[in-house]
JSON list of C-alpha atoms in Angstrom, two decimals:
[
{"chain": "A", "resi": 1, "resn": "MET", "atom": "CA", "xyz": [15.74, 17.50, -5.36]},
{"chain": "A", "resi": 2, "resn": "SER", "atom": "CA", "xyz": [15.26, 15.20, -8.36]},
{"chain": "A", "resi": 3, "resn": "HIS", "atom": "CA", "xyz": [15.76, 11.45, -8.10]},
{"chain": "A", "resi": 4, "resn": "ALA", "atom": "CA", "xyz": [16.31, 8.75, -10.70]},
{"chain": "A", "resi": 5, "resn": "ALA", "atom": "CA", "xyz": [13.25, 6.83, -9.51]},
{"chain": "A", "resi": 6, "resn": "TYR", "atom": "CA", "xyz": [10.10, 7.72, -7.61]},
{"chain": "A", "resi": 7, "resn": "VAL", "atom": "CA", "xyz": [8.66, 4.61, -6.04]},
{"chain": "A", "resi": 8, "resn": "PHE", "atom": "CA", "xyz": [5.29, 4.43, -4.33]},
{"chain": "A", "resi": 9, "resn": "ASP", "atom": "CA", "xyz": [3.62, 2.09, -1.93]},
{"chain": "A", "resi": 10, "resn": "ALA", "atom": "CA", "xyz": [0.20, 1.20, -3.33]},
{"chain": "A", "resi": 11, "resn": "TYR", "atom": "CA", "xyz": [-2.40, 0.73, -0.62]},
{"chain": "A", "resi": 12, "resn": "GLY", "atom": "CA", "xyz": [-3.07, 3.85, 1.40]},
{"chain": "A", "resi": 13, "resn": "THR", "atom": "CA", "xyz": [-0.57, 5.85, -0.65]},
{"chain": "A", "resi": 14, "resn": "LEU", "atom": "CA", "xyz": [-1.92, 5.71, -4.21]},
{"chain": "A", "resi": 15, "resn": "PHE", "atom": "CA", "xyz": [-5.13, 3.77, -3.60]},
{"chain": "A", "resi": 16, "resn": "ASP", "atom": "CA", "xyz": [-7.71, 4.40, -0.88]},
{"chain": "A", "resi": 17, "resn": "VAL", "atom": "CA", "xyz": [-7.94, 1.17, 1.13]},
{"chain": "A", "resi": 18, "resn": "HIS", "atom": "CA", "xyz": [-11.21, 2.29, 2.71]},
{"chain": "A", "resi": 19, "resn": "ALA", "atom": "CA", "xyz": [-12.97, 2.86, -0.62]},
{"chain": "A", "resi": 20, "resn": "ALA", "atom": "CA", "xyz": [-14.28, -0.72, -0.79]},
{"chain": "A", "resi": 21, "resn": "VAL", "atom": "CA", "xyz": [-16.24, -0.50, 2.46]},
{"chain": "A", "resi": 22, "resn": "ARG", "atom": "CA", "xyz": [-17.27, 3.09, 1.86]},
{"chain": "A", "resi": 23, "resn": "ARG", "atom": "CA", "xyz": [-18.81, 2.04, -1.45]},
{"chain": "A", "resi": 24, "resn": "HIS", "atom": "CA", "xyz": [-21.14, -0.27, 0.49]},
{"chain": "A", "resi": 25, "resn": "ALA", "atom": "CA", "xyz": [-21.42, 1.81, 3.67]},
{"chain": "A", "resi": 26, "resn": "GLY", "atom": "CA", "xyz": [-25.21, 1.80, 3.64]},
{"chain": "A", "resi": 27, "resn": "ASP", "atom": "CA", "xyz": [-25.30, -2.00, 3.61]},
{"chain": "A", "resi": 28, "resn": "VAL", "atom": "CA", "xyz": [-22.49, -2.42, 6.14]},
{"chain": "A", "resi": 29, "resn": "GLY", "atom": "CA", "xyz": [-24.26, -0.08, 8.57]},
{"chain": "A", "resi": 30, "resn": "PRO", "atom": "CA", "xyz": [-23.29, 2.57, 11.11]},
{"chain": "A", "resi": 31, "resn": "ASN", "atom": "CA", "xyz": [-20.06, 0.79, 12.07]},
{"chain": "A", "resi": 32, "resn": "TYR", "atom": "CA", "xyz": [-18.70, 0.85, 8.52]},
{"chain": "A", "resi": 33, "resn": "GLN", "atom": "CA", "xyz": [-15.65, 2.94, 9.44]},
{"chain": "A", "resi": 34, "resn": "ALA", "atom": "CA", "xyz": [-14.66, 0.61, 12.28]},
{"chain": "A", "resi": 35, "resn": "PHE", "atom": "CA", "xyz": [-15.30, -2.33, 9.98]},
{"chain": "A", "resi": 36, "resn": "SER", "atom": "CA", "xyz": [-12.93, -0.94, 7.36]},
{"chain": "A", "resi": 37, "resn": "GLU", "atom": "CA", "xyz": [-10.25, -0.11, 9.93]},
{"chain": "A", "resi": 38, "resn": "VAL", "atom": "CA", "xyz": [-10.28, -3.61, 11.42]},
{"chain": "A", "resi": 39, "resn": "TRP", "atom": "CA", "xyz": [-10.13, -5.18, 7.96]},
{"chain": "A", "resi": 40, "resn": "ARG", "atom": "CA", "xyz": [-7.06, -3.11, 7.10]},
{"chain": "A", "resi": 41, "resn": "ALA", "atom": "CA", "xyz": [-5.36, -3.66, 10.45]},
{"chain": "A", "resi": 42, "resn": "LYS", "atom": "CA", "xyz": [-5.72, -7.44, 10.30]},
{"chain": "A", "resi": 43, "resn": "GLN", "atom": "CA", "xyz": [-4.59, -7.53, 6.66]},
{"chain": "A", "resi": 44, "resn": "LEU", "atom": "CA", "xyz": [-1.32, -5.87, 7.68]},
{"chain": "A", "resi": 45, "resn": "GLU", "atom": "CA", "xyz": [-0.94, -7.91, 10.87]},
{"chain": "A", "resi": 46, "resn": "TYR", "atom": "CA", "xyz": [-1.23, -11.12, 8.89]},
{"chain": "A", "resi": 47, "resn": "SER", "atom": "CA", "xyz": [1.51, -9.96, 6.50]},
{"chain": "A", "resi": 48, "resn": "TRP", "atom": "CA", "xyz": [3.93, -9.26, 9.34]},
{"chain": "A", "resi": 49, "resn": "THR", "atom": "CA", "xyz": [3.26, -12.48, 11.24]},
{"chain": "A", "resi": 50, "resn": "ARG", "atom": "CA", "xyz": [3.53, -14.63, 8.12]},
{"chain": "A", "resi": 51, "resn": "ALA", "atom": "CA", "xyz": [6.78, -12.93, 7.12]},
{"chain": "A", "resi": 52, "resn": "LEU", "atom": "CA", "xyz": [8.24, -13.65, 10.55]},
{"chain": "A", "resi": 53, "resn": "MET", "atom": "CA", "xyz": [7.05, -17.28, 10.46]},
{"chain": "A", "resi": 54, "resn": "GLY", "atom": "CA", "xyz": [8.27, -17.86, 6.93]},
{"chain": "A", "resi": 55, "resn": "ALA", "atom": "CA", "xyz": [4.75, -19.03, 6.05]},
{"chain": "A", "resi": 56, "resn": "TYR", "atom": "CA", "xyz": [3.94, -16.93, 2.99]},
{"chain": "A", "resi": 57, "resn": "ALA", "atom": "CA", "xyz": [0.41, -16.61, 1.64]},
{"chain": "A", "resi": 58, "resn": "ASP", "atom": "CA", "xyz": [-0.22, -13.99, -1.01]},
{"chain": "A", "resi": 59, "resn": "PHE", "atom": "CA", "xyz": [-1.84, -10.68, -0.15]},
{"chain": "A", "resi": 60, "resn": "TRP", "atom": "CA", "xyz": [-5.18, -11.58, -1.66]},
{"chain": "A", "resi": 61, "resn": "GLN", "atom": "CA", "xyz": [-5.46, -14.59, 0.65]},
{"chain": "A", "resi": 62, "resn": "LEU", "atom": "CA", "xyz": [-4.61, -12.34, 3.60]},
{"chain": "A", "resi": 63, "resn": "THR", "atom": "CA", "xyz": [-7.21, -9.82, 2.44]},
{"chain": "A", "resi": 64, "resn": "GLU", "atom": "CA", "xyz": [-9.88, -12.54, 2.38]},
{"chain": "A", "resi": 65, "resn": "GLN", "atom": "CA", "xyz": [-8.85, -13.92, 5.77]},
{"chain": "A", "resi": 66, "resn": "ALA", "atom": "CA", "xyz": [-8.81, -10.46, 7.30]},
{"chain": "A", "resi": 67, "resn": "LEU", "atom": "CA", "xyz": [-12.30, -9.77, 5.99]},
{"chain": "A", "resi": 68, "resn": "ASP", "atom": "CA", "xyz": [-13.61, -13.03, 7.45]},
{"chain": "A", "resi": 69, "resn": "PHE", "atom": "CA", "xyz": [-12.17, -12.06, 10.83]},
{"chain": "A", "resi": 70, "resn": "THR", "atom": "CA", "xyz": [-13.74, -8.61, 10.56]},
{"chain": "A", "resi": 71, "resn": "PHE", "atom": "CA", "xyz": [-17.22, -10.03, 10.03]},
{"chain": "A", "resi": 72, "resn": "GLN", "atom": "CA", "xyz": [-16.78, -11.89, 13.31]},
{"chain": "A", "resi": 73, "resn": "ARG", "atom": "CA", "xyz": [-15.20, -8.97, 15.17]},
{"chain": "A", "resi": 74, "resn": "ILE", "atom": "CA", "xyz": [-17.73, -6.34, 14.07]},
{"chain": "A", "resi": 75, "resn": "GLY", "atom": "CA", "xyz": [-21.14, -7.82, 14.62]},
{"chain": "A", "resi": 76, "resn": "GLY", "atom": "CA", "xyz": [-24.35, -6.96, 12.83]},
{"chain": "A", "resi": 77, "resn": "VAL", "atom": "CA", "xyz": [-22.99, -6.99, 9.28]},
{"chain": "A", "resi": 78, "resn": "ASP", "atom": "CA", "xyz": [-24.62, -9.33, 6.77]},
{"chain": "A", "resi": 79, "resn": "PRO", "atom": "CA", "xyz": [-22.04, -11.98, 5.69]},
{"chain": "A", "resi": 80, "resn": "ALA", "atom": "CA", "xyz": [-23.71, -11.98, 2.28]},
{"chain": "A", "resi": 81, "resn": "LEU", "atom": "CA", "xyz": [-21.80, -8.73, 1.62]},
{"chain": "A", "resi": 82, "resn": "ARG", "atom": "CA", "xyz": [-18.50, -10.62, 1.60]},
{"chain": "A", "resi": 83, "resn": "GLN", "atom": "CA", "xyz": [-18.25, -11.04, -2.16]},
{"chain": "A", "resi": 84, "resn": "LYS", "atom": "CA", "xyz": [-19.34, -7.47, -2.89]},
{"chain": "A", "resi": 85, "resn": "LEU", "atom": "CA", "xyz": [-16.63, -6.11, -0.59]},
{"chain": "A", "resi": 86, "resn": "LEU", "atom": "CA", "xyz": [-13.99, -8.35, -2.11]},
{"chain": "A", "resi": 87, "resn": "ASP", "atom": "CA", "xyz": [-15.03, -7.35, -5.62]},
{"chain": "A", "resi": 88, "resn": "ALA", "atom": "CA", "xyz": [-14.80, -3.68, -4.64]},
{"chain": "A", "resi": 89, "resn": "TYR", "atom": "CA", "xyz": [-11.25, -4.19, -3.35]},
{"chain": "A", "resi": 90, "resn": "TRP", "atom": "CA", "xyz": [-10.12, -5.03, -6.89]},
{"chain": "A", "resi": 91, "resn": "LYS", "atom": "CA", "xyz": [-11.21, -1.58, -8.03]},
{"chain": "A", "resi": 92, "resn": "LEU", "atom": "CA", "xyz": [-10.14, 0.80, -5.28]},
{"chain": "A", "resi": 93, "resn": "ASP", "atom": "CA", "xyz": [-10.27, 4.53, -5.98]},
{"chain": "A", "resi": 94, "resn": "CYS", "atom": "CA", "xyz": [-6.96, 6.33, -6.29]},
{"chain": "A", "resi": 95, "resn": "TYR", "atom": "CA", "xyz": [-6.55, 9.58, -4.39]},
{"chain": "A", "resi": 96, "resn": "PRO", "atom": "CA", "xyz": [-7.51, 12.64, -6.46]},
{"chain": "A", "resi": 97, "resn": "GLU", "atom": "CA", "xyz": [-4.02, 14.10, -6.80]},
{"chain": "A", "resi": 98, "resn": "VAL", "atom": "CA", "xyz": [-2.32, 10.88, -7.86]},
{"chain": "A", "resi": 99, "resn": "PRO", "atom": "CA", "xyz": [-2.59, 11.01, -11.70]},
{"chain": "A", "resi": 100, "resn": "ALA", "atom": "CA", "xyz": [-1.31, 14.59, -12.03]},
{"chain": "A", "resi": 101, "resn": "VAL", "atom": "CA", "xyz": [1.56, 14.07, -9.58]},
{"chain": "A", "resi": 102, "resn": "LEU", "atom": "CA", "xyz": [2.76, 10.90, -11.27]},
{"chain": "A", "resi": 103, "resn": "LYS", "atom": "CA", "xyz": [2.58, 12.50, -14.71]},
{"chain": "A", "resi": 104, "resn": "ALA", "atom": "CA", "xyz": [4.58, 15.51, -13.51]},
{"chain": "A", "resi": 105, "resn": "LEU", "atom": "CA", "xyz": [7.30, 13.31, -12.03]},
{"chain": "A", "resi": 106, "resn": "LYS", "atom": "CA", "xyz": [7.43, 11.14, -15.14]},
{"chain": "A", "resi": 107, "resn": "SER", "atom": "CA", "xyz": [7.90, 14.26, -17.29]},
{"chain": "A", "resi": 108, "resn": "ARG", "atom": "CA", "xyz": [11.22, 14.81, -15.48]},
{"chain": "A", "resi": 109, "resn": "GLY", "atom": "CA", "xyz": [12.51, 11.57, -16.97]},
{"chain": "A", "resi": 110, "resn": "ALA", "atom": "CA", "xyz": [12.39, 9.59, -13.73]},
{"chain": "A", "resi": 111, "resn": "HIS", "atom": "CA", "xyz": [11.29, 5.99, -13.35]},
{"chain": "A", "resi": 112, "resn": "ILE", "atom": "CA", "xyz": [7.81, 5.75, -11.80]},
{"chain": "A", "resi": 113, "resn": "ALA", "atom": "CA", "xyz": [7.12, 2.50, -9.98]},
{"chain": "A", "resi": 114, "resn": "ILE", "atom": "CA", "xyz": [5.02, 0.78, -7.36]},
{"chain": "A", "resi": 115, "resn": "LEU", "atom": "CA", "xyz": [6.56, -1.38, -4.63]},
{"chain": "A", "resi": 116, "resn": "SER", "atom": "CA", "xyz": [3.80, -3.19, -2.79]},
{"chain": "A", "resi": 117, "resn": "ASN", "atom": "CA", "xyz": [2.74, -6.11, -0.63]},
{"chain": "A", "resi": 118, "resn": "GLY", "atom": "CA", "xyz": [-0.11, -6.61, -3.09]},
{"chain": "A", "resi": 119, "resn": "SER", "atom": "CA", "xyz": [-0.24, -9.64, -5.36]},
{"chain": "A", "resi": 120, "resn": "PRO", "atom": "CA", "xyz": [0.52, -9.01, -9.05]},
{"chain": "A", "resi": 121, "resn": "ALA", "atom": "CA", "xyz": [-3.12, -9.55, -10.03]},
{"chain": "A", "resi": 122, "resn": "MET", "atom": "CA", "xyz": [-4.40, -7.14, -7.36]},
{"chain": "A", "resi": 123, "resn": "LEU", "atom": "CA", "xyz": [-1.97, -4.46, -8.39]},
{"chain": "A", "resi": 124, "resn": "ALA", "atom": "CA", "xyz": [-2.62, -4.86, -12.11]},
{"chain": "A", "resi": 125, "resn": "SER", "atom": "CA", "xyz": [-6.35, -4.44, -11.47]},
{"chain": "A", "resi": 126, "resn": "ALA", "atom": "CA", "xyz": [-5.89, -1.37, -9.27]},
{"chain": "A", "resi": 127, "resn": "VAL", "atom": "CA", "xyz": [-3.52, 0.32, -11.74]},
{"chain": "A", "resi": 128, "resn": "LYS", "atom": "CA", "xyz": [-5.80, -0.36, -14.71]},
{"chain": "A", "resi": 129, "resn": "ASN", "atom": "CA", "xyz": [-8.94, 0.76, -12.85]},
{"chain": "A", "resi": 130, "resn": "ALA", "atom": "CA", "xyz": [-7.26, 4.08, -11.96]},
{"chain": "A", "resi": 131, "resn": "ALA", "atom": "CA", "xyz": [-6.00, 4.51, -15.56]},
{"chain": "A", "resi": 132, "resn": "LEU", "atom": "CA", "xyz": [-2.41, 4.73, -14.30]},
{"chain": "A", "resi": 133, "resn": "ASP", "atom": "CA", "xyz": [-1.05, 2.05, -16.61]},
{"chain": "A", "resi": 134, "resn": "THR", "atom": "CA", "xyz": [0.34, 4.64, -19.02]},
{"chain": "A", "resi": 135, "resn": "VAL", "atom": "CA", "xyz": [2.17, 6.50, -16.25]},
{"chain": "A", "resi": 136, "resn": "ILE", "atom": "CA", "xyz": [3.62, 3.74, -14.09]},
{"chain": "A", "resi": 137, "resn": "ASP", "atom": "CA", "xyz": [6.69, 2.09, -15.59]},
{"chain": "A", "resi": 138, "resn": "ASP", "atom": "CA", "xyz": [7.01, -0.91, -13.28]},
{"chain": "A", "resi": 139, "resn": "VAL", "atom": "CA", "xyz": [5.09, -2.68, -10.56]},
{"chain": "A", "resi": 140, "resn": "PHE", "atom": "CA", "xyz": [7.20, -4.59, -8.04]},
{"chain": "A", "resi": 141, "resn": "SER", "atom": "CA", "xyz": [5.31, -7.09, -5.89]},
{"chain": "A", "resi": 142, "resn": "VAL", "atom": "CA", "xyz": [6.65, -8.91, -2.84]},
{"chain": "A", "resi": 143, "resn": "ASP", "atom": "CA", "xyz": [5.19, -12.05, -4.40]},
{"chain": "A", "resi": 144, "resn": "ALA", "atom": "CA", "xyz": [8.46, -12.44, -6.29]},
{"chain": "A", "resi": 145, "resn": "LEU", "atom": "CA", "xyz": [10.20, -13.01, -2.97]},
{"chain": "A", "resi": 146, "resn": "LYS", "atom": "CA", "xyz": [7.42, -14.74, -1.00]},
{"chain": "A", "resi": 147, "resn": "THR", "atom": "CA", "xyz": [7.80, -12.41, 1.96]},
{"chain": "A", "resi": 148, "resn": "TYR", "atom": "CA", "xyz": [6.56, -8.97, 3.00]},
{"chain": "A", "resi": 149, "resn": "LYS", "atom": "CA", "xyz": [7.76, -5.50, 3.88]},
{"chain": "A", "resi": 150, "resn": "THR", "atom": "CA", "xyz": [9.77, -4.51, 5.84]},
{"chain": "A", "resi": 151, "resn": "ALA", "atom": "CA", "xyz": [12.24, -7.19, 4.74]},
{"chain": "A", "resi": 152, "resn": "PRO", "atom": "CA", "xyz": [15.27, -5.42, 3.17]},
{"chain": "A", "resi": 153, "resn": "ALA", "atom": "CA", "xyz": [15.11, -7.76, 0.17]},
{"chain": "A", "resi": 154, "resn": "VAL", "atom": "CA", "xyz": [11.77, -6.21, -0.78]},
{"chain": "A", "resi": 155, "resn": "TYR", "atom": "CA", "xyz": [13.25, -2.72, -1.15]},
{"chain": "A", "resi": 156, "resn": "ASP", "atom": "CA", "xyz": [16.21, -4.23, -2.98]},
{"chain": "A", "resi": 157, "resn": "LEU", "atom": "CA", "xyz": [13.82, -5.28, -5.77]},
{"chain": "A", "resi": 158, "resn": "VAL", "atom": "CA", "xyz": [13.93, -1.66, -6.92]},
{"chain": "A", "resi": 159, "resn": "THR", "atom": "CA", "xyz": [17.66, -1.05, -6.69]},
{"chain": "A", "resi": 160, "resn": "THR", "atom": "CA", "xyz": [18.54, -4.37, -8.34]},
{"chain": "A", "resi": 161, "resn": "ASN", "atom": "CA", "xyz": [16.12, -3.90, -11.23]},
{"chain": "A", "resi": 162, "resn": "TYR", "atom": "CA", "xyz": [17.07, -0.28, -11.86]},
{"chain": "A", "resi": 163, "resn": "ARG", "atom": "CA", "xyz": [20.76, -0.73, -10.97]},
{"chain": "A", "resi": 164, "resn": "LEU", "atom": "CA", "xyz": [20.64, 2.25, -8.66]},
{"chain": "A", "resi": 165, "resn": "TYR", "atom": "CA", "xyz": [22.09, 3.05, -5.28]},
{"chain": "A", "resi": 166, "resn": "PRO", "atom": "CA", "xyz": [19.36, 3.34, -2.63]},
{"chain": "A", "resi": 167, "resn": "ASN", "atom": "CA", "xyz": [19.87, 7.10, -2.20]},
{"chain": "A", "resi": 168, "resn": "ALA", "atom": "CA", "xyz": [18.93, 7.62, -5.86]},
{"chain": "A", "resi": 169, "resn": "VAL", "atom": "CA", "xyz": [15.40, 6.42, -5.06]},
{"chain": "A", "resi": 170, "resn": "SER", "atom": "CA", "xyz": [12.67, 8.56, -3.53]},
{"chain": "A", "resi": 171, "resn": "PHE", "atom": "CA", "xyz": [10.20, 6.26, -1.80]},
{"chain": "A", "resi": 172, "resn": "GLN", "atom": "CA", "xyz": [6.71, 7.43, -0.78]},
{"chain": "A", "resi": 173, "resn": "SER", "atom": "CA", "xyz": [4.39, 5.61, 1.60]},
{"chain": "A", "resi": 174, "resn": "SER", "atom": "CA", "xyz": [1.48, 6.46, 3.87]},
{"chain": "A", "resi": 175, "resn": "ASN", "atom": "CA", "xyz": [2.53, 3.67, 6.24]},
{"chain": "A", "resi": 176, "resn": "ARG", "atom": "CA", "xyz": [5.01, 4.84, 8.86]},
{"chain": "A", "resi": 177, "resn": "TRP", "atom": "CA", "xyz": [6.36, 1.32, 9.43]},
{"chain": "A", "resi": 178, "resn": "ASP", "atom": "CA", "xyz": [7.05, 1.08, 5.68]},
{"chain": "A", "resi": 179, "resn": "ILE", "atom": "CA", "xyz": [8.88, 4.39, 5.77]},
{"chain": "A", "resi": 180, "resn": "ALA", "atom": "CA", "xyz": [11.00, 3.08, 8.64]},
{"chain": "A", "resi": 181, "resn": "GLY", "atom": "CA", "xyz": [11.95, -0.01, 6.64]},
{"chain": "A", "resi": 182, "resn": "ALA", "atom": "CA", "xyz": [12.75, 1.98, 3.51]},
{"chain": "A", "resi": 183, "resn": "THR", "atom": "CA", "xyz": [14.80, 4.51, 5.49]},
{"chain": "A", "resi": 184, "resn": "LYS", "atom": "CA", "xyz": [16.81, 1.70, 7.08]},
{"chain": "A", "resi": 185, "resn": "PHE", "atom": "CA", "xyz": [17.46, 0.31, 3.59]},
{"chain": "A", "resi": 186, "resn": "GLY", "atom": "CA", "xyz": [18.82, 3.67, 2.45]},
{"chain": "A", "resi": 187, "resn": "PHE", "atom": "CA", "xyz": [16.04, 5.19, 0.35]},
{"chain": "A", "resi": 188, "resn": "ARG", "atom": "CA", "xyz": [15.21, 8.87, 0.57]},
{"chain": "A", "resi": 189, "resn": "THR", "atom": "CA", "xyz": [11.76, 8.57, 2.16]},
{"chain": "A", "resi": 190, "resn": "VAL", "atom": "CA", "xyz": [8.63, 10.72, 2.15]},
{"chain": "A", "resi": 191, "resn": "TRP", "atom": "CA", "xyz": [5.90, 9.87, 4.63]},
{"chain": "A", "resi": 192, "resn": "ILE", "atom": "CA", "xyz": [2.47, 10.71, 3.18]},
{"chain": "A", "resi": 193, "resn": "ASN", "atom": "CA", "xyz": [0.67, 11.23, 6.48]},
{"chain": "A", "resi": 194, "resn": "ARG", "atom": "CA", "xyz": [-2.89, 11.36, 5.17]},
{"chain": "A", "resi": 195, "resn": "SER", "atom": "CA", "xyz": [-4.47, 10.69, 8.57]},
{"chain": "A", "resi": 196, "resn": "ASN", "atom": "CA", "xyz": [-2.35, 13.13, 10.60]},
{"chain": "A", "resi": 197, "resn": "MET", "atom": "CA", "xyz": [-0.98, 10.32, 12.73]},
{"chain": "A", "resi": 198, "resn": "PRO", "atom": "CA", "xyz": [1.69, 10.94, 15.40]},
{"chain": "A", "resi": 199, "resn": "ASP", "atom": "CA", "xyz": [5.24, 10.08, 14.46]},
{"chain": "A", "resi": 200, "resn": "GLU", "atom": "CA", "xyz": [7.04, 6.95, 15.64]},
{"chain": "A", "resi": 201, "resn": "TYR", "atom": "CA", "xyz": [10.24, 5.00, 14.86]},
{"chain": "A", "resi": 202, "resn": "PHE", "atom": "CA", "xyz": [12.18, 8.13, 15.73]},
{"chain": "A", "resi": 203, "resn": "ASP", "atom": "CA", "xyz": [15.56, 6.63, 14.83]},
{"chain": "A", "resi": 204, "resn": "LEU", "atom": "CA", "xyz": [14.29, 5.92, 11.30]},
{"chain": "A", "resi": 205, "resn": "GLY", "atom": "CA", "xyz": [12.69, 9.20, 10.33]},
{"chain": "A", "resi": 206, "resn": "PRO", "atom": "CA", "xyz": [11.61, 10.27, 6.86]},
{"chain": "A", "resi": 207, "resn": "ALA", "atom": "CA", "xyz": [13.33, 13.01, 4.89]},
{"chain": "A", "resi": 208, "resn": "LEU", "atom": "CA", "xyz": [9.98, 14.72, 4.46]},
{"chain": "A", "resi": 209, "resn": "ILE", "atom": "CA", "xyz": [6.41, 14.51, 5.82]},
{"chain": "A", "resi": 210, "resn": "LEU", "atom": "CA", "xyz": [3.51, 15.57, 3.61]},
{"chain": "A", "resi": 211, "resn": "PRO", "atom": "CA", "xyz": [-0.28, 15.42, 4.08]},
{"chain": "A", "resi": 212, "resn": "SER", "atom": "CA", "xyz": [-0.75, 14.21, 0.50]},
{"chain": "A", "resi": 213, "resn": "LEU", "atom": "CA", "xyz": [1.26, 13.72, -2.69]},
{"chain": "A", "resi": 214, "resn": "ASP", "atom": "CA", "xyz": [0.37, 17.23, -3.90]},
{"chain": "A", "resi": 215, "resn": "SER", "atom": "CA", "xyz": [3.59, 18.87, -2.74]},
{"chain": "A", "resi": 216, "resn": "LEU", "atom": "CA", "xyz": [5.92, 16.11, -3.86]}
]
C-alpha cells in the first residue's frame, strides 16, 4: 500500500543510538554495551518525565544529563571520555539499508520526513553525516512544541504541515512506545523491531512488524 508520506523516527530507527559508545568501546571497557543501554534508557526516561512535568529541556541537554548519570551508574569508565562520546553522538551511523529504502520510497512521489524528539541541531548533524539531506524532505522536531512523544500534538506536526489525514501517513519507529502513540493518533504504523523485543501495548498494535526497513 502506498502512502502520501513516509515518516520516520530518527534514533534507533534511522540512526544507530549505540554507535557512539561502540566507536569508543575499547576505551569504555568490557561494560560498554551496558553503558550504552543505560545512557539510552535514561535519555528516554528524562524525556517522558519532563513532558509530564511540563518542564521542557531540549534533547541535547537530556542526552548530556543521561550520560553524566551513566558514568555514575556504570563504574570504572574514565570521565575524560565524556566529550568524545558526546561528539560521537552528533555523527551517529545510519543503518545500512536506510539510504536505499528512503530513495525507493521517494521515487514513488511520497513525502519523506523525520519526526523526532531530537533537537533541530542534532537532527541536522545526523542527517548531513549520513548524506540523507538530499532524500529527506522535512525534519520535524518536538522542539517546536517544547514537549516530547507520545503527546498527540507531536504527531500532528506532520498532518498539519502536509495537510493530510493521519491514515495517509505511514509512520516507522523502532520504539514500541512511539508506535503506540502514533497508532493512537491514527497513523498507519510499522514497528521496526531491530532487537527482536516482545510486543506490548496490545490495544495499540502496529499495522506491520519488520526486523529492519528492508521490506518496507
